[in-house]
Structure formats: C-alpha cells, structure tokens
Coordinates of C-alpha atoms in Angstrom, one line a residue:
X352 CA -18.8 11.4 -66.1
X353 CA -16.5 14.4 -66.7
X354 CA -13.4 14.1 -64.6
X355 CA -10.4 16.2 -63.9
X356 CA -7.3 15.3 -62.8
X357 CA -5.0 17.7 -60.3
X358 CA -1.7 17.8 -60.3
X359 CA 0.4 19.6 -57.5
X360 CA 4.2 20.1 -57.9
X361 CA 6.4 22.2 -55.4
X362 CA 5.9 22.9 -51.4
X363 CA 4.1 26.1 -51.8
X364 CA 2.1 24.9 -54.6
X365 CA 1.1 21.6 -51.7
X366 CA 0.5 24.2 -48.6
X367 CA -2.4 26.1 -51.7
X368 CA -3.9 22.4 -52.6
X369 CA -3.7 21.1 -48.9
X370 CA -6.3 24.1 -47.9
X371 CA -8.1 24.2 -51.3
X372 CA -8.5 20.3 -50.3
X373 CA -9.5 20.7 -46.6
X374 CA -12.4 23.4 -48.3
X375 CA -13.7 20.8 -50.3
X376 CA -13.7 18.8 -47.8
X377 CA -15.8 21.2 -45.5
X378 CA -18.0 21.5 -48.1
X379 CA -18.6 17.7 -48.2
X380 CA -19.5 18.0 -44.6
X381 CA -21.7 20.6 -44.5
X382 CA -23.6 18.8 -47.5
X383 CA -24.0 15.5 -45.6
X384 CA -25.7 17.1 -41.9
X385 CA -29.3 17.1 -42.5
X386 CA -28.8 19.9 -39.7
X387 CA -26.8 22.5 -41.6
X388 CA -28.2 25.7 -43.8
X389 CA -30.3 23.9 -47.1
X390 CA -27.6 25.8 -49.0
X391 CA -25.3 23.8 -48.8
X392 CA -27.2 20.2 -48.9
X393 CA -28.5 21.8 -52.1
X394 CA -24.7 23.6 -53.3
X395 CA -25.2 22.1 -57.0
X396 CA -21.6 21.1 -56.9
X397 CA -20.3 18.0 -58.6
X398 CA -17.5 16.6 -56.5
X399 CA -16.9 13.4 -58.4
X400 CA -15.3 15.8 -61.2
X401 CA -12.6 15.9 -58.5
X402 CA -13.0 13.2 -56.4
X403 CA -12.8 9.4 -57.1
X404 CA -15.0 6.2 -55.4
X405 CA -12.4 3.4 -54.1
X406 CA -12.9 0.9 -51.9
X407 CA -10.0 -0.8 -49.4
X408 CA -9.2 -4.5 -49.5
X409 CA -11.5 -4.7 -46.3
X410 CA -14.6 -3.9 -48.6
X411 CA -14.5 -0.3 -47.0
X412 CA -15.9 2.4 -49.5
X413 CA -13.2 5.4 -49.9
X414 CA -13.6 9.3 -51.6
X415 CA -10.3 10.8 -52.3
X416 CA -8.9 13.1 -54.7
X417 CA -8.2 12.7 -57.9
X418 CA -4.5 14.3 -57.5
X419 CA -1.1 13.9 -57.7
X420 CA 0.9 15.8 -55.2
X421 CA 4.9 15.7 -56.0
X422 CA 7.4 17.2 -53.4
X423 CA 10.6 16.3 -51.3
X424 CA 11.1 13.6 -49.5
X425 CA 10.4 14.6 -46.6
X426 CA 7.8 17.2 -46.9
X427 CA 4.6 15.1 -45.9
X428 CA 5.8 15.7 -41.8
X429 CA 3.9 13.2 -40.3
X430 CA 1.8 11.6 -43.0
X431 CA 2.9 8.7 -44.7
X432 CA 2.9 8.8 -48.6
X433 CA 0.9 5.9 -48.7
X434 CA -2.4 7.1 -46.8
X435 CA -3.9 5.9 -44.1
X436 CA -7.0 3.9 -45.6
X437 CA -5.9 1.5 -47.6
X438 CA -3.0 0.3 -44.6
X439 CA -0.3 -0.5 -47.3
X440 CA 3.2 -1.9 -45.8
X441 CA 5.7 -0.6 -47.8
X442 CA 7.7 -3.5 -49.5
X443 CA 10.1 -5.5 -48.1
X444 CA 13.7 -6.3 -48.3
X445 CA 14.6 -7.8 -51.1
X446 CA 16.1 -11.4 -51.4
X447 CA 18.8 -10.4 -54.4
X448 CA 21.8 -10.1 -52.2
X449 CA 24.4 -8.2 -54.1
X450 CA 26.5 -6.7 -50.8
X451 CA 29.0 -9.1 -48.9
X452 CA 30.2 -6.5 -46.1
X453 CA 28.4 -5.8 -42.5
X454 CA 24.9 -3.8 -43.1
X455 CA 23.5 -1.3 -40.7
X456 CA 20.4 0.2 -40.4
X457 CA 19.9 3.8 -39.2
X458 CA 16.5 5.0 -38.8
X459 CA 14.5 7.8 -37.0
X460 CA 11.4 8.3 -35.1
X461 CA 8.3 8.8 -36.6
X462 CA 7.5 12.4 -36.6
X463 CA 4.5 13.0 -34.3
X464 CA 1.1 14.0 -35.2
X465 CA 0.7 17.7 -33.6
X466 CA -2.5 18.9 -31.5
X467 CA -4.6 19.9 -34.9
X468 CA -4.0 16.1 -36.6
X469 CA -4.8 14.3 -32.9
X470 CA -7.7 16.4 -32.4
X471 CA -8.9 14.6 -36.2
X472 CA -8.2 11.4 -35.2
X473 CA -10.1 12.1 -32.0
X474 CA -13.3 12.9 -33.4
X475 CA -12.9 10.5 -36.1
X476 CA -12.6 7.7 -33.2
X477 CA -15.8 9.4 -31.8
X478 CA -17.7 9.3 -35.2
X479 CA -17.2 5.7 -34.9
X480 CA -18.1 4.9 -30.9
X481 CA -21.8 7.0 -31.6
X482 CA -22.3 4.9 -34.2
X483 CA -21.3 1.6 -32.1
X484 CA -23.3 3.3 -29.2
X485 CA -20.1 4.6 -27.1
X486 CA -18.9 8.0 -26.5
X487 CA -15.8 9.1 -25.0
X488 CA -17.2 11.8 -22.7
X489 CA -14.5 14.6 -23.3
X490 CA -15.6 17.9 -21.6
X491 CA -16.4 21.3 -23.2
X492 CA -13.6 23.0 -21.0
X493 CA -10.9 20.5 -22.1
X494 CA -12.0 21.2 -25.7
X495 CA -12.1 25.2 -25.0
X496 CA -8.7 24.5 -23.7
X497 CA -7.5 22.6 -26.7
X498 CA -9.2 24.6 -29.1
X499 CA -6.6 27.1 -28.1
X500 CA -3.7 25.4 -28.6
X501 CA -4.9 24.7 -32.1
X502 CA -5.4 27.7 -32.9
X503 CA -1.9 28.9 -31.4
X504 CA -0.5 26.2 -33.4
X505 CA -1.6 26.7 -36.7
X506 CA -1.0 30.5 -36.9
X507 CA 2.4 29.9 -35.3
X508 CA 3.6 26.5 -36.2
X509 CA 3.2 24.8 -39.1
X510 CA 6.2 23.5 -41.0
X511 CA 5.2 21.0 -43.8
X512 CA 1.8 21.5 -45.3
X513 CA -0.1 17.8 -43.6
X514 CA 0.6 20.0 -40.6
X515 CA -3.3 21.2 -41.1
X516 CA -4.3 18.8 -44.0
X517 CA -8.1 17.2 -43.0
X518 CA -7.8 15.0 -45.8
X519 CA -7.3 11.7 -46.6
X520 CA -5.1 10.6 -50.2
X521 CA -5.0 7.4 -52.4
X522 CA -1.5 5.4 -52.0
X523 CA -1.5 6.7 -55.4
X524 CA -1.8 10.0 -54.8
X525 CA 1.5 11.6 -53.0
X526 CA 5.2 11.0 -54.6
X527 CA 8.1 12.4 -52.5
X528 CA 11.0 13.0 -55.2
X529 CA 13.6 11.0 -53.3
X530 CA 17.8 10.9 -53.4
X531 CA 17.9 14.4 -54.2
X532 CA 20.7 15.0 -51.1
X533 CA 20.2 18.9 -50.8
X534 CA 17.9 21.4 -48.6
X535 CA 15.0 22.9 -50.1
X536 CA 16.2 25.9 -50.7
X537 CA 18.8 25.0 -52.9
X538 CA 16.4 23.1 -55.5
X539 CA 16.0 26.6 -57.1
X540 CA 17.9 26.0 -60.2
X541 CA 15.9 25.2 -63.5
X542 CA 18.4 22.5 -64.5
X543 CA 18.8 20.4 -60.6
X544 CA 15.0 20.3 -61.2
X545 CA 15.5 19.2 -65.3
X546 CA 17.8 16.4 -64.1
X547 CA 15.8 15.5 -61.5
X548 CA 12.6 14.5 -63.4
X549 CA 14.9 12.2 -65.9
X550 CA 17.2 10.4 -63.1
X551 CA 16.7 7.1 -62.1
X552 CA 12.6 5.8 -62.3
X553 CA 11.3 9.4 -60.6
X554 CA 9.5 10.2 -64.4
X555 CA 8.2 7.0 -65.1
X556 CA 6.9 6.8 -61.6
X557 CA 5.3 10.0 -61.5
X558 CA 3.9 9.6 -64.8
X559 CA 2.6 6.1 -63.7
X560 CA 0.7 7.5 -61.1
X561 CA -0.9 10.4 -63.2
X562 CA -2.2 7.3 -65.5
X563 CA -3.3 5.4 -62.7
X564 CA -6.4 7.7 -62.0
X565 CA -7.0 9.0 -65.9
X566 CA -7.3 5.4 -66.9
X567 CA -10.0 4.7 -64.3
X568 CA -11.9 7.6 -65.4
X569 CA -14.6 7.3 -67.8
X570 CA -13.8 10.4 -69.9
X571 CA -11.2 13.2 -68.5
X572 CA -12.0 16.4 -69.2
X573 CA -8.6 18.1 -68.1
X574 CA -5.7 18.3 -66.1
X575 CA -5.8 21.1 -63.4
X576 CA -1.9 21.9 -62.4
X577 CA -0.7 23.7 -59.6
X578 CA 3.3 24.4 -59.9
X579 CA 5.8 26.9 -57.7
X580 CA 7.0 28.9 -61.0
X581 CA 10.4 29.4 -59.8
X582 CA 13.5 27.0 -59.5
X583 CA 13.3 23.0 -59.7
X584 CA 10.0 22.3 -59.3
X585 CA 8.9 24.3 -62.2
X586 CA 11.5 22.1 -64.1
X587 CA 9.8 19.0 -63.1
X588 CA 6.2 20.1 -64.1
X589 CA 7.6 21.2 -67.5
X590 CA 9.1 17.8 -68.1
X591 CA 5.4 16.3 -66.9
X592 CA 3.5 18.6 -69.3
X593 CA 5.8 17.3 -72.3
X594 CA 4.7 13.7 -71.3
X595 CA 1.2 14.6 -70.9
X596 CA 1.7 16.2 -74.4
X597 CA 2.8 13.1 -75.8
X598 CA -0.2 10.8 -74.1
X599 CA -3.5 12.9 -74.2
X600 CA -2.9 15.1 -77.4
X601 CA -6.2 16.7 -76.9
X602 CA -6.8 16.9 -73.3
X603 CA -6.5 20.6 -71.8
X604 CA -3.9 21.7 -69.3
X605 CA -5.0 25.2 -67.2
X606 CA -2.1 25.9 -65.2
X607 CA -1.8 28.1 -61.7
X608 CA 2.2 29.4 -61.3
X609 CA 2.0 30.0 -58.0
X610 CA 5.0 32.0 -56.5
X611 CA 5.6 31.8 -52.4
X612 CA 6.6 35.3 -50.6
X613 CA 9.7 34.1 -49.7
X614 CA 11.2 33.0 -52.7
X615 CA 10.8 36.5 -53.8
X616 CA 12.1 38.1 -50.2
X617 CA 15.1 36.0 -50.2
X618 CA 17.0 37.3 -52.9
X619 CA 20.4 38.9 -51.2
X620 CA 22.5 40.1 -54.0
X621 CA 21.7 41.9 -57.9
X622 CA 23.9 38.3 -59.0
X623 CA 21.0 36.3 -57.0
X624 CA 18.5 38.5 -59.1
X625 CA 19.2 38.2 -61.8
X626 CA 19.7 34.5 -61.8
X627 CA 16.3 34.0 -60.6
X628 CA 15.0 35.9 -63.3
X629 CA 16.4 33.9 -66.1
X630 CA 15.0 31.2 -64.0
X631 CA 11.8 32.7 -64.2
X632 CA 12.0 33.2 -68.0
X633 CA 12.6 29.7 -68.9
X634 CA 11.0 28.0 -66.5
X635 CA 7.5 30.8 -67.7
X636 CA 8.6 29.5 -71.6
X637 CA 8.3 26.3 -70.8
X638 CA 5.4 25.7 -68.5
X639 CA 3.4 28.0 -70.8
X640 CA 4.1 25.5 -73.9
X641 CA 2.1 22.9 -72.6
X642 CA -0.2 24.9 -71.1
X643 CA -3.8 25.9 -72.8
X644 CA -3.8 28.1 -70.2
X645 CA -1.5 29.8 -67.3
X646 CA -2.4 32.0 -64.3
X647 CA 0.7 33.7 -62.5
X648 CA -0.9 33.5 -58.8
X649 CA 1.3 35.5 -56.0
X650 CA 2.4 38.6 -54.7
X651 CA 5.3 39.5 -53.5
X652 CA 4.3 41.2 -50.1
X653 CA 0.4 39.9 -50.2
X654 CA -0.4 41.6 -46.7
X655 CA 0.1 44.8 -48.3
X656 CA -1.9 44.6 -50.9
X657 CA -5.3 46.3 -51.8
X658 CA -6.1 42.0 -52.4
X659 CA -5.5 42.1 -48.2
X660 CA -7.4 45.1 -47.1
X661 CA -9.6 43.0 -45.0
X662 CA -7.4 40.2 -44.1
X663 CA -4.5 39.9 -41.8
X664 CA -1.7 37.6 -42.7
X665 CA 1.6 37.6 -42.4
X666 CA 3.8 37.3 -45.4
X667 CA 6.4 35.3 -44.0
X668 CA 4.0 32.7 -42.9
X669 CA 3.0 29.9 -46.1
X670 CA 0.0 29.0 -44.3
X671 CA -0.9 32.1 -44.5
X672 CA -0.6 33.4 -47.6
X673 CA -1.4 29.8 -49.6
X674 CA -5.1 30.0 -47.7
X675 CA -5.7 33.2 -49.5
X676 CA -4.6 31.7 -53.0
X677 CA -6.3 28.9 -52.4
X678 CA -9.7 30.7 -51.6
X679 CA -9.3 32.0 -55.5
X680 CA -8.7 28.8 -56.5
X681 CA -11.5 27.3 -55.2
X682 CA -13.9 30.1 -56.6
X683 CA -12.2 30.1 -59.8
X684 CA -12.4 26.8 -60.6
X685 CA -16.6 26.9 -59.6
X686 CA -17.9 27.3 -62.9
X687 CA -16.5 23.3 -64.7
X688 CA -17.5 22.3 -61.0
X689 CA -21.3 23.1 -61.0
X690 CA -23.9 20.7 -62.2
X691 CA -25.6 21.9 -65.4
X692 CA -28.9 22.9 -66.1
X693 CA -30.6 22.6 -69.4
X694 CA -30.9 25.7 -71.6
X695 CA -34.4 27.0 -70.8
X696 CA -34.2 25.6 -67.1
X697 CA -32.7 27.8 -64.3
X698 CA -31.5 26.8 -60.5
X699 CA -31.9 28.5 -57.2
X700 CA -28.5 27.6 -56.2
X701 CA -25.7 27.9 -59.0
X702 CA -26.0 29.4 -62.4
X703 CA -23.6 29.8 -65.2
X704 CA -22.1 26.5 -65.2
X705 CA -19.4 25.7 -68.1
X706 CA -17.2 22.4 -69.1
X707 CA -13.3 22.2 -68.2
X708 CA -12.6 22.9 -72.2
X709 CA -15.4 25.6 -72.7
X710 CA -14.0 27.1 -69.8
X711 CA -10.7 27.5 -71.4
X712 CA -11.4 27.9 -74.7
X713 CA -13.4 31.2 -73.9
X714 CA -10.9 32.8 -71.9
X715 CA -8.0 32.4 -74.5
X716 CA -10.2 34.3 -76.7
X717 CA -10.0 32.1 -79.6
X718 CA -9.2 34.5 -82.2
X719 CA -6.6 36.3 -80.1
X720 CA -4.9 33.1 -78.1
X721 CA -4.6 34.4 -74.9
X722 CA -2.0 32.0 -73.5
X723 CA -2.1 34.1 -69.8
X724 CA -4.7 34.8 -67.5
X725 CA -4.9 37.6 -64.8
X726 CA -6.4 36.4 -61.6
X727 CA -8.6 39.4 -59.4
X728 CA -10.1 38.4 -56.2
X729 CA -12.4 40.1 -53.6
X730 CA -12.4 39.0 -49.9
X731 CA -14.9 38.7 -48.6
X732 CA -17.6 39.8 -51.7
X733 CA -19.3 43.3 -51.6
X734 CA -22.3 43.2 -50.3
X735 CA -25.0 44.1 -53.3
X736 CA -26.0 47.4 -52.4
X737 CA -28.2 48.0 -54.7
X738 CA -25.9 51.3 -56.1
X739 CA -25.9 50.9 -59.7
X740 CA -22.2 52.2 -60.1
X741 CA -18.4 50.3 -60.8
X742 CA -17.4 50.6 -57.3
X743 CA -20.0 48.8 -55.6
X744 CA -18.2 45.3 -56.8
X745 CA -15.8 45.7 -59.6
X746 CA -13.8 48.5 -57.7
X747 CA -13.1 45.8 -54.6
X748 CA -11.6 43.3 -57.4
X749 CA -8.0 43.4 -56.6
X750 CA -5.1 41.2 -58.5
X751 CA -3.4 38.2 -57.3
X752 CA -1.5 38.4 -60.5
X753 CA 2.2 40.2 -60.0
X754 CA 3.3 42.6 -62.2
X755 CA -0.1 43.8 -63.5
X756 CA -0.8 47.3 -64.3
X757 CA -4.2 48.6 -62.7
X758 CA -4.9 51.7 -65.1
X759 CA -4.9 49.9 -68.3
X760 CA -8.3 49.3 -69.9
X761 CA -8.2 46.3 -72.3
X762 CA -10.9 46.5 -74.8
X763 CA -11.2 43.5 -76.0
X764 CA -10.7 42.0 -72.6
X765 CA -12.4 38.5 -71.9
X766 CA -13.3 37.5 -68.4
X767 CA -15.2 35.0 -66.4
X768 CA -16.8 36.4 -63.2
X769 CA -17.5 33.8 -60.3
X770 CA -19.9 35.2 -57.4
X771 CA -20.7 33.1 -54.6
X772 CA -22.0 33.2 -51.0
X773 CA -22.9 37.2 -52.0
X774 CA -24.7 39.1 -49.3
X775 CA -27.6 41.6 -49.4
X776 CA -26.8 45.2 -47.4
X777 CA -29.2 43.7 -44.8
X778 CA -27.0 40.5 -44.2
X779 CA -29.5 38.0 -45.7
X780 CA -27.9 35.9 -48.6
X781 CA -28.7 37.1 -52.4
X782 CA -30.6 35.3 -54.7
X783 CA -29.0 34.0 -58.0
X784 CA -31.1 36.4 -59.9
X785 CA -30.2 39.5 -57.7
X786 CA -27.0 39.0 -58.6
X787 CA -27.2 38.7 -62.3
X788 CA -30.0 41.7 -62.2
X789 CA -26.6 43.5 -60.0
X790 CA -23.8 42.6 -62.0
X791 CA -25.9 43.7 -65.4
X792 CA -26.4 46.8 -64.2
X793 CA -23.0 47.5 -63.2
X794 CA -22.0 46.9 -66.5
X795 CA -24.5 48.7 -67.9
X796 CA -23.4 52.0 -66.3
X797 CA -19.8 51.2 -66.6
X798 CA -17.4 53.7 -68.6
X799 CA -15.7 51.0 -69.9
X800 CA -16.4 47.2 -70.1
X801 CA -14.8 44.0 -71.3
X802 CA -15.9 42.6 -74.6
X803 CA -17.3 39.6 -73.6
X804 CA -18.2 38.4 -69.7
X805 CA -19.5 35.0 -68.5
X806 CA -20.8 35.3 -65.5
X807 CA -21.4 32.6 -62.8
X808 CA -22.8 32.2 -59.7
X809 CA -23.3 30.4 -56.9
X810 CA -25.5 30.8 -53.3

C-alpha cells in the first residue's frame, strides 16, 4: 500500500478540501450502487491512497480521510473536532486543584446543524430503517420544498466550511488552534502565525496527529498540503514542513498556496499593501523550502476570468470560489490516484497512472529543478471535435495561477495533462484511446509544444 497523507492549514485552504472531500466522497457513492453508470463502479481509482480503514470501539468499520485539517477555534460551526463516529467525550475536569477562589462556568449553545447537515442525517437515519425494514415515509413535495431551501442556503449562507461538508473525520483528524484571543482577520501577520505554532503544546499536538496516521500506514508515499499562502497560517505550515523535514527526510511534500479573493480585495491602503506583500515574500520563501513542489492556486477576481467563462460565481463568496479550486485539485491530483496497469497492458477506464514521487520528480524537471508549478484548468472539458488544431482543447486551458503571463512560450516547458469525463461532439463519453489519438494530434500540429508531456486520462 502506497498512502498519502493531506494536510490542510488555513480557512480557505478548509472550505477547497471540505469540497475536494465531499467529491470523493460522491465518487465513493456512485461506485457502491450497482444502479449507477458502469463508469463509475469501474473508475480505476484507488481511494485507500487517501482514505484509511478504522473501526469504533463498538466493532463498527469506519473510512475516513487520511488528513489533518488545522484552523481556528471555532471554525468547524457545528461539527465537533472530535467526529461523530467514534462518540469520544472530551476529557474531564481534572482532580489537581490548584485555584482556591469561587469558579464559574460560562458556556454557549451548541451551534445548530443548518437545513443541508439535517437533511444528511435524515437520509442517513433512512439508510438505516430500509435496512431494519422501516421507512420514514417523507413525501416528494416536502423534499421539493426542502430541496429549495438547500439550495438557497448554500449559495447564500454558509459561514464556516462543515456548513456543506458530507464527510465524516477521525478524532484525529481536525485541530482548532486554540487561545489565540483575536478575529480571523487579524491572524494575517507572518510572525502571530510563527509564534503561534511554537506556544504552549499547539506543535507537538499537531505534529502528533500528523504521525498518528503515517505510523499506521504501511509505506507513505507523500504528504499532499493545502495552505492559505498569506498571513498566519502560512506561518504555521512553514513551521510543520520544518518538522516534517526533520522526521521523513525523504518523503515528498507537493504543496497548493491557495490564496482566497478576499484577502486580496481587502487591502485599503498602499501601507496595507505593501505589508502583505512582504508577507507574501517570506511566507512564499519559506513554504517553498520544504516543498518538492509548490502550486500558487487563486485569482484575485476568479469570476472574471477566461478560467470562469462558463461558470457563474461570485467572488466574494468562499464557497464559491474554493469549489472551483477544488475541482483542479481533484483532477490534478488523478494521475498518483489511479490504479496501475502493467507496461504492455492497457484499461478502458484510466490510463497514464504515475506514483506520488514520479509525479513530482517529472514536473521539477530534474535537470532544471522546477521548484513552482503553474496550474491551467478547463471547465467543463472541450468536447473532442475531432478538429486537429490548438484551439480545439489547449486554447480553453486557462490559469488558476496569479500572476502568469499568457504569451510566453517556454520551450523546455514540462507538463502533466489530466483528461477525464471528456465528451465526443455527439454527447456520448470518449474512449481512452480517442483521447490519446486527440491530444497526439493536437500536438502534432501545434506551432509550438512543451518538451516533454505526460498525459493521463480518465473516463
């Protein structure tokens, strides 16, 4: 077994992973219904790179993610850190009595679960009664109804990133970085998030965790981080990366930097912008370090990008914008998921699979040592024409990379390509050699072309 560990540090970076999660999760879903498209039972996907097998204290078998999510205390809305399967009480008071004076307690309701999260727990309840034989009888018009709401909800309403999370999470697996005494949006200082990492236990315990689920792997193949570049969080990772450094020498780190629209549309004054960007410098220098590999993910007004043209978000809006970086994510990431053929054999369903450290030895180009990686993206894929010419697909390839420069041709470019769910012009669903035969011939008649392409693809 191959595994990889994720690691998600910062509130934007959580809102990417919670949908990147929830897709994984859909996937899982459409895999188990014997009544769903074959594609999908037969997606040639290893999960268990990502996922782990548990099993509760009540002998109850459990598939989480292999992760570690850091953010505020706080930030989980209604969820509590420690999951909901394993049914955890947090400790108790402690007998040492160190405090002679009068004690009192103040504490505040629960947060509730909104319509999305009570609609889960609904039809996990009725998963349950059809297998004991019951059914609770709800009516299509009340779900039509509520269906609604949902919807109204989740465009309009979400304010911590659980707010839409399907998944369930390890005990292990979500660490709320507590006594920090300030609002969000002033944790966007380097050095706040530099002394928050070494104060008090909050490194060891974060560290802890992180070891908790690479000891119980077999052999880990990588770490898979996904940090908000910008302010204290960055800070934190950096401090992470050093230990991870220290403790698995040899063990690849591929970094996302993900940046959020608003921490680049809140900046008031040329004094506030300036101090962001030497933020930005040290917290890039840093993160990049311990990194095999970094991708700068996030645009600064995604909606009006040629990356949107058929999309409609709203910029403001987090749950917007991360589902659209996490989309790339989840293709990106494709090739070290697939299950591997051998070398003369070839699948119906994926093709081009490659290891977590293949993977990232071949786009830092050995020779050269590409430390940074652009990130393109087309939504949905081009349909395959059948036009043997650069715009049919490699023309609808926009960045999700700031600051890159369309017009310049690198020549000794290396890239990974990852197609999947590609489309014929009639609608029907390509095969895995149309798209090769497509994507050959595109380069083929191409002015220019990078100097080495690996190409994947899955139906």
């Amino acid at each position: 077994m191959r595994e990889i560990v994720t690691v998600q540090v910062g509130g934007f970076a959580n809102f990417i992973g919670s949908h990147f999660w929830n897709f994984q999760d859909e996937l899982l879903g459409l895999a188990s219904d014997p009544n769903n498209d074959p594609v999908f039972r037969n997606q040639c996907l290893n999960m268990d790179v990502l996922y782990r097998t548990g099993e509760t204290q009540q002998g109850v078998l459990t598939y989480t993610p292999r992760l570690v999510s850091v953010g505020f205390q706080g930030s989980l809305g209604s969820m509590s850190s420690r999951g909901v399967l394993y049914n955890e009480s947090s400790p108790g008071p402690s007998d040492v009595v160190t405090w002679s004076g009068s004690v009192s307690t103040h504490a505040s309701a629960p947060r509730k679960k909104n319509l999305f999260l009570q609609r889960l727990y609904e039809e996990e309840q009725e998963s349950f009664s059809m297998i004991n034989g019951t059914s609770s009888g709800k009516s299509d018009s009340q779900r039509e109804i509520q269906d609604k709401d949902i919807v109204e909800l989740l465009d309009n309403h979400v304010e911590f990133w659980t707010d839409f999370s399907k998944v369930h999470y390890h005990p292990q697996s979500l660490y709320e970085l507590g006594g920090l005494w300030m609002d969000p949006q002033d944790f966007d200082n380097y050095g706040i998030g530099k002394d928050a990492f070494s104060e008090g236990f909050r490194g060891e315990e974060i560290c802890e965790r992180l070891r908790f689920f690479v000891e119980e792997s077999d052999h880990i193949q990588g770490f898979q981080f996904v940090v908000d570049d910008s302010g204290g969080f960055s800070a934190v990772a950096a401090d992470l990366l050093e230990n991870i450094a220290d403790e698995y020498a040899n063990t690849p780190v591929l970094l996302f930097s993900v940046r959020s629209p608003s921490s680049q549309m809140n900046l008031r004054s040329r004094k506030q912008t300036i101090f962001r960007e030497l933020h930005d410098t040290v917290s890039f220098s840093r993160l990049a370090s311990f990194s095999k590999l970094i991708v700068p993910v996030g645009l600064p007004f995604l909606s009006e990008s040629k990356a949107s043209t058929f999309l409609r978000i709203e910029n403001e809006k987090p749950y917007h914008c991360s589902a659209v970086y996490a989309a790339a994510l989840h293709s990106a990431t494709l090739p070290y998921r697939m299950e591997p053929v051998g070398p003369t054999a070839d699948s119906f369903d994926v093709s081009g699979a490659v290891d977590f450290n293949g993977f990232v030895q071949m786009l830092a180009g050995q020779a050269r040592q590409n430390t940074v990686v652009i990130l393109d993206a087309a939504m949905p894929a081009p349909a395959l024409n059948g036009k043997q010419h650069e715009q049919s697909l490699l023309g609808n390839l926009q960045p999700l990379t700031p600051e890159v420069s369309e017009d310049v041709e690198d020549l000794q470019a290396v890239e990974s390509m990852i197609i999947h769910g590609a489309l014929r012009s009639d609608g029907q669903r390509a095969s895995i050699s149309e798209v090769k035969e497509t994507v050959n011939a595109i380069y083929g008649h191409a002015i220019t072309r990078p100097m080495f392409c690996h190409l994947s693809v899955a139906r």
